[in-house]
Coordinates of C-alpha atoms and ligand atoms in Angstrom, one line a residue:
X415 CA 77.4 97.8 82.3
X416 CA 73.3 97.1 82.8
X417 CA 74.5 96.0 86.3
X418 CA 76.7 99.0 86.8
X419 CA 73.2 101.3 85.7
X420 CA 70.9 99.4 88.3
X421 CA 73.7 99.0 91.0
X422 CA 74.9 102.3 90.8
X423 CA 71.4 104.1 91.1
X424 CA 71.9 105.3 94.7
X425 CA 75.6 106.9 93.9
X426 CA 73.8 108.5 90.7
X427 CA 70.7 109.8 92.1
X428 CA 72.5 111.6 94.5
X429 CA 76.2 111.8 93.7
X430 CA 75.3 112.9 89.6
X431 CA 71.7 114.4 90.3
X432 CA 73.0 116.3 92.6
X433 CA 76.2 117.3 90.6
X434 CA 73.7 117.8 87.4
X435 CA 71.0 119.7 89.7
X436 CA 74.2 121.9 91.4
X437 CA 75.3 123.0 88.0
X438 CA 71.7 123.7 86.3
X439 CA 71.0 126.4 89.5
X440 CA 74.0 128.1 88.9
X441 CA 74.1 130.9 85.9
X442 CA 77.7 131.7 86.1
X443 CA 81.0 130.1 87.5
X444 CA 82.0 132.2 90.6
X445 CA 83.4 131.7 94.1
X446 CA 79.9 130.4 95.3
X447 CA 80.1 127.7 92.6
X448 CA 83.1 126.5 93.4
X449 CA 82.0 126.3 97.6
X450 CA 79.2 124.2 96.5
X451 CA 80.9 122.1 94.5
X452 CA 83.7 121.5 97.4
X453 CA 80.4 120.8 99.5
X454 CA 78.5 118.3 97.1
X455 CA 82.2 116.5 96.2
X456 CA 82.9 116.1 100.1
X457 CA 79.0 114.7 100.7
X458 CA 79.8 111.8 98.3
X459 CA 82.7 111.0 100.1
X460 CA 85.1 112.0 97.2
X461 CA 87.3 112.7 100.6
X462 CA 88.8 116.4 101.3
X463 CA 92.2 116.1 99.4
X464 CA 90.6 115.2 96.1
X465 CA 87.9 117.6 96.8
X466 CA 89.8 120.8 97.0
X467 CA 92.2 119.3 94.2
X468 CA 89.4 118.8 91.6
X469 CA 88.3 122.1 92.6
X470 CA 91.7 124.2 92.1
X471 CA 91.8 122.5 88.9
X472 CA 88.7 123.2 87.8
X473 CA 89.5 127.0 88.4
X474 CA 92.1 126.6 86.2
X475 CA 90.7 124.8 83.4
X476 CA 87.3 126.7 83.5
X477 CA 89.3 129.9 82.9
X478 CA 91.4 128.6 80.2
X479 CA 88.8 127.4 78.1
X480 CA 86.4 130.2 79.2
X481 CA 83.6 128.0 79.9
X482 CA 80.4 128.5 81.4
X483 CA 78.1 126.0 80.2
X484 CA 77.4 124.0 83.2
X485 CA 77.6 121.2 80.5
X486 CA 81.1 122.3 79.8
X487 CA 82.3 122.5 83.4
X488 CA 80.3 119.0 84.6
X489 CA 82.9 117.4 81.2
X490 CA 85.9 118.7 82.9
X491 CA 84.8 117.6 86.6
X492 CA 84.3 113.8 85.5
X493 CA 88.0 114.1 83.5
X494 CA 89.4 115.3 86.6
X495 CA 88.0 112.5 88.4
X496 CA 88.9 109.7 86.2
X497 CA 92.7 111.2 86.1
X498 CA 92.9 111.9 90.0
X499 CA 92.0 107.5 89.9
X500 CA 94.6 106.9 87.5
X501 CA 97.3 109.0 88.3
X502 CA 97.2 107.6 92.0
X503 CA 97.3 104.0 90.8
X504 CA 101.0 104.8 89.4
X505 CA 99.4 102.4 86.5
X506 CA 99.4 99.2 87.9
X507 CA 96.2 96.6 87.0
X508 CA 92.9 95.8 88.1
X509 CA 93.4 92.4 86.7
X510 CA 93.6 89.3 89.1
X511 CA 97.6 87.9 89.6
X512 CA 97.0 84.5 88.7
X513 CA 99.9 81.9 89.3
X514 CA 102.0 80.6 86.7
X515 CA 101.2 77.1 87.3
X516 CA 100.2 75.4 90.0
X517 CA 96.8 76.9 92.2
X518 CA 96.2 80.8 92.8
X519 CA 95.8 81.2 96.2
X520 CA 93.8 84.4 97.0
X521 CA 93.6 85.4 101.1
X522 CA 90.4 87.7 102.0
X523 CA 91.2 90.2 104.8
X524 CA 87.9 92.5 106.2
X525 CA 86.5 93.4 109.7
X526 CA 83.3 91.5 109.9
X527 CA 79.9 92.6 107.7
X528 CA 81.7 94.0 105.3
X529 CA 80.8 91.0 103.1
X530 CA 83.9 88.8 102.7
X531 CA 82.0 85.5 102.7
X532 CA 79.0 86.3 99.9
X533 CA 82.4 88.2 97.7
X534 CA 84.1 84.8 98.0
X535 CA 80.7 82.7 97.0
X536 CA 80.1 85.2 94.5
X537 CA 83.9 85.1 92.8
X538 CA 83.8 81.0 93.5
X539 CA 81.0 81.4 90.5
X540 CA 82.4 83.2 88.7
X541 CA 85.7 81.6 88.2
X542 CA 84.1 77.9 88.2
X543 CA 82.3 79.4 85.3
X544 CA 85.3 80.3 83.7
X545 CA 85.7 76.6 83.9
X546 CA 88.8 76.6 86.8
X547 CA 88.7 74.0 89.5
X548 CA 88.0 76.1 92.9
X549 CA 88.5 75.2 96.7
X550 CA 87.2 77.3 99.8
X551 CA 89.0 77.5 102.7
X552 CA 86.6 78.6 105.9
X553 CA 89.4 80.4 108.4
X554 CA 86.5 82.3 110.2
X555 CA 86.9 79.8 112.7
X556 CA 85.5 82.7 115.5
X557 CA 82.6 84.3 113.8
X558 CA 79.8 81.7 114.8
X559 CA 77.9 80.7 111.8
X560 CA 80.6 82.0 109.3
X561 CA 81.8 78.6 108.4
X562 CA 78.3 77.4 107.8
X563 CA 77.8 80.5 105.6
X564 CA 80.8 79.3 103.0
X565 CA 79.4 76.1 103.1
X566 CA 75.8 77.2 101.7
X567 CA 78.1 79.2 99.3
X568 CA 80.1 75.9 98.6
X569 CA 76.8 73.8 97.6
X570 CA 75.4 76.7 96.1
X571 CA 78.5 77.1 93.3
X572 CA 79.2 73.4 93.1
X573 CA 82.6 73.9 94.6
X574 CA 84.8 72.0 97.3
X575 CA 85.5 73.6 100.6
X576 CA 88.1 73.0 103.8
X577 CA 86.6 73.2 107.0
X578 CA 87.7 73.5 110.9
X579 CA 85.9 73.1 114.0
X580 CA 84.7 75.7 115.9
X581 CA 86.9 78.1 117.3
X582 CA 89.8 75.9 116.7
X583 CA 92.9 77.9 115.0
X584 CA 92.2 78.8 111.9
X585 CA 95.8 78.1 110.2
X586 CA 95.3 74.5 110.7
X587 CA 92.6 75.3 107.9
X588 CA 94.9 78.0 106.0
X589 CA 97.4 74.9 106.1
X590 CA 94.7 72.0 104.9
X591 CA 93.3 74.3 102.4
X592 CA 96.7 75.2 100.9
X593 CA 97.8 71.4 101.0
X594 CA 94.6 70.1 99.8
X595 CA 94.7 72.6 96.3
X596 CA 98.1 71.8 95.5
X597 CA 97.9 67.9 95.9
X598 CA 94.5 67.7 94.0
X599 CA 95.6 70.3 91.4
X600 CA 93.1 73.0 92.1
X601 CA 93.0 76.2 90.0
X602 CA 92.0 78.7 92.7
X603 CA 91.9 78.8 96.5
X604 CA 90.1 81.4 98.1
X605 CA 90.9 81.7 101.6
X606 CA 87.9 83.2 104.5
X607 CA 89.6 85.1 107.1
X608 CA 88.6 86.1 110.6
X609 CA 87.3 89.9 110.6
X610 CA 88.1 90.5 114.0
X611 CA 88.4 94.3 114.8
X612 CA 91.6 94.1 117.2
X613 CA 94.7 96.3 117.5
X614 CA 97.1 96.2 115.0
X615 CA 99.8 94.5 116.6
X616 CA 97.5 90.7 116.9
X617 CA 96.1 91.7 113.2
X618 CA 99.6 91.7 112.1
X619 CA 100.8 88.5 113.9
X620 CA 97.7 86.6 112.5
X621 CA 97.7 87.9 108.9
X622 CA 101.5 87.1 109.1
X623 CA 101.2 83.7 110.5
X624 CA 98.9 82.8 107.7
X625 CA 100.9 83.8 105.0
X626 CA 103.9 81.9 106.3
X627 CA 102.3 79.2 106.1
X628 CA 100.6 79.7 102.5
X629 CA 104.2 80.5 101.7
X630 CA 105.8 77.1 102.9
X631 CA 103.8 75.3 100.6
X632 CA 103.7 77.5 98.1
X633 CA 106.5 80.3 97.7
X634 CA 104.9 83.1 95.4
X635 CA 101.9 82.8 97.1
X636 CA 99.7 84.3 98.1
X637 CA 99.0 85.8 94.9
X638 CA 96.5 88.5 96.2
X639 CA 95.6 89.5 99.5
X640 CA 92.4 91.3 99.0
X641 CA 90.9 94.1 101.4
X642 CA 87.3 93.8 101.5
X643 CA 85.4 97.1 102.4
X644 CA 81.7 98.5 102.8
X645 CA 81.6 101.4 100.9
X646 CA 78.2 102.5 103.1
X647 CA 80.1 103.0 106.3
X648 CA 82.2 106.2 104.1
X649 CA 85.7 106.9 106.1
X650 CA 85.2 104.2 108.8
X651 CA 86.0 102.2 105.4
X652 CA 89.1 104.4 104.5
X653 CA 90.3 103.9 108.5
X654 CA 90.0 100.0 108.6
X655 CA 92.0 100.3 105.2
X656 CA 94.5 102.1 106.4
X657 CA 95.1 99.7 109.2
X658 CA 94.9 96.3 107.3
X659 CA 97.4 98.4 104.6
X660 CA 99.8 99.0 107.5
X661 CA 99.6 95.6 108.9
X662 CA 100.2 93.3 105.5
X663 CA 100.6 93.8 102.1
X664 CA 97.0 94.4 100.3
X665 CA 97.1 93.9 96.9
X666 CA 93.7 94.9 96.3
X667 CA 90.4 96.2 97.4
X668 CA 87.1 94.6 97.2
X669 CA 84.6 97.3 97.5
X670 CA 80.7 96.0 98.1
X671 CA 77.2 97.2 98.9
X672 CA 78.0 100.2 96.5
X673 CA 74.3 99.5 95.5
X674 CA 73.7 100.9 98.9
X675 CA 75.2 103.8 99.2
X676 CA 74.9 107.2 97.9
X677 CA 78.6 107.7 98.3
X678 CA 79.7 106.3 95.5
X679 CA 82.9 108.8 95.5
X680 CA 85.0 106.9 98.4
X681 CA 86.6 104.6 95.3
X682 CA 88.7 108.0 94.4
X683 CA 89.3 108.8 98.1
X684 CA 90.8 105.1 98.3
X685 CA 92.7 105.0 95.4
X686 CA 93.6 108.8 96.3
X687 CA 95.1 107.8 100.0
X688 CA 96.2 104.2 99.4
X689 CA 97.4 104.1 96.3
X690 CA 95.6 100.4 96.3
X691 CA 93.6 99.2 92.9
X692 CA 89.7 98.7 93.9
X693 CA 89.6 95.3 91.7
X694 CA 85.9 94.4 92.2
X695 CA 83.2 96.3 93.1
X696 CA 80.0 94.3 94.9
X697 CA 76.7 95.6 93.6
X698 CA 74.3 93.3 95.4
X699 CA 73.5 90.5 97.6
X700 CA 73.0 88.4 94.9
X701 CA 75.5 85.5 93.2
X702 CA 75.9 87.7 90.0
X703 CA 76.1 90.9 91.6
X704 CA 79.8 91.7 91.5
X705 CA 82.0 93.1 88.9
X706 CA 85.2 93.7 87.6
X707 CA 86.1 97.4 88.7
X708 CA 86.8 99.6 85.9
X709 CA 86.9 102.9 86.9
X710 CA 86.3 104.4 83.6
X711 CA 83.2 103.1 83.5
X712 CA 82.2 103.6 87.2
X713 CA 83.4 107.6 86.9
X714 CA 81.1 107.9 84.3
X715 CA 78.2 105.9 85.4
X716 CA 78.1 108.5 88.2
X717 CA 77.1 110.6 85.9
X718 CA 74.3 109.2 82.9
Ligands
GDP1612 P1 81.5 89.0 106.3 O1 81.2 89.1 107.8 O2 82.5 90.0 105.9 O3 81.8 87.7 105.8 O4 80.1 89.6 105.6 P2 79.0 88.8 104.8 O5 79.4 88.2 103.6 O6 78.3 87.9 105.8 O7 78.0 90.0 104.5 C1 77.3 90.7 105.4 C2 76.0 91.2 104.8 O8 76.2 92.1 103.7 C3 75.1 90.1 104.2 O9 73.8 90.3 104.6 C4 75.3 90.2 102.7 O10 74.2 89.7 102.0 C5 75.5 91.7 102.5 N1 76.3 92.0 101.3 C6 77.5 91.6 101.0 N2 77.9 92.2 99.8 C7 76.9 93.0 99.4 C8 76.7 93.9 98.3 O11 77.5 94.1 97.4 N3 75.5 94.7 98.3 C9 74.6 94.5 99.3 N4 73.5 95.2 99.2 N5 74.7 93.7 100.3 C10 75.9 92.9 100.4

């Protein structure tokens, strides 16, 4: 939660103070408070559906219960916001799918910067502190320097990683990764991907090709294919989503540099349009800054 208040500082200073600020200017709840609020919900990227929703809703609700203490209304607008999140997750979990036995093999999917390899060295702590045996599999094969990035991560964690040379194919290291954790009985493979930006036809074949051959060595996996995003670059972040969610089946979002960003709100405008769980949220550059999304407590850390 203390990371949450620090990391979450931008969102709040401008997503809540300017919610908070919004309803202290206004004396009474008419049509020009509900344009402003459309306005200040679309500015944090809440996105337009969710906007006008919250909105229409809020209409309702302030007439039903007759309120008009901005303290009243600004309650209702962060309900509305937490059930808009829920209700468009149909219910499933934020949890990590972990195999049954045998190692979890997690796949990273992103377009390059949006901080794939420092989630991967961060989680690689975090579950080797948990006490699980983790490997690293560096598939970036094409961004020059990515490999060598893993591998500070690697030494850094005191975990074991599965390298390729340069710009050779990168399943050969999907397939000695995957081969190497279930020989040595390794709890967790994390898999590095390449975050080419290229149409969606070759996203497809790769992402395919490397799960056919996760899949021949181990059938249920992999057990998550995780979107990473950066929530600073807004709807770009909602269109490369939509395109890695039509190419292969994400089973969750990795959402970082939300310390960065004042929009805060694209995490409902995901979870509104894609219907996939955000399951961490990156607040930080730094090893421990990454957290278990629950959007609860992000909805209303908006808002302290
Ligand atoms: P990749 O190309 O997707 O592997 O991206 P990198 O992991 O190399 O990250 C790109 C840049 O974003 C690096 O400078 C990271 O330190 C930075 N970064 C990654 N995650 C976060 C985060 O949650 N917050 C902040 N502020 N920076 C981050």
């Amino acid at each position: 939660a203390e990371l949450y208040d620090r990391g979450l500082e931008k969102s709040r200073t401008s997503f809540g103070d300017r919610l908070n600020s919004f309803l202290a200017k206004f004396r009474r709840v008419d049509e020009s408070f509900f344009d402003d609020l459309e306005e200040t919900l679309i500015e944090a990227d809440v996105g337009y559906d969710a906007a006008m929703r919250i909105s229409d809703e809020l209409r309702d609700e302030v007439k039903l219960k007759n309120a008009k203490n901005p303290k009243e209304v600004q309650s209702v607008i962060v309900e509305k916001l937490v059930e808009i999140y829920d209700e468009s997750g149909n219910g499933e979990s934020t949890e990590v799918h972990f195999a049954k036995d045998g190692p979890t093999v997690i796949l990273f999917v992103g377009v390059n910067g949006v901080g794939k390899t420092t989630t991967i060295g961060k989680m690689a702590a975090r579950y080797k502190k948990q006490g699980k045996k983790v490997l690293l599999a560096a598939a970036d094969t094409f961004r020059a320097g990515a490999t060598e990035q893993l591998d500070v991560w690697a030494k850094r964690d005191g975990v074991d990683i599965v390298v390729g040379k340069p710009q050779s194919d990168p399943a050969a290291v999907v397939f000695d990764g995957v081969k190497k954790a279930k020989e040595e009985n390794y709890d967790i493979l994390f898999i590095d991907t390449a975050g080419r930006l290229q149409n969606k036809v070759n996203l497809m074949n790769e992402l395919e090709k490397m799960k056919r051959i996760i899949t021949r060595e181990i059938p249920e996996a992999p057990h998550e294919v995780l979107l990473v995003l950066d929530a600073t670059t807004g709807q770009n972040a909602l269109n490369q989503a939509k395109m890695f969610k039509d190419s292969t089946d994400v089973t969750g979002i990795v959402l970082t540099k939300l310390d960065g960003t004042a929009r805060g709100g694209i995490v409902l405008a995901i979870r509104n349009e894609l219907h996939v769980p955000v399951k961490f949220a990156g607040l930080g550059e730094q090893v421990g800054d990454l957290r278990a999304f629950d959007p609860n407590e992000f909805v209303y850390g908006l808002f302290k």
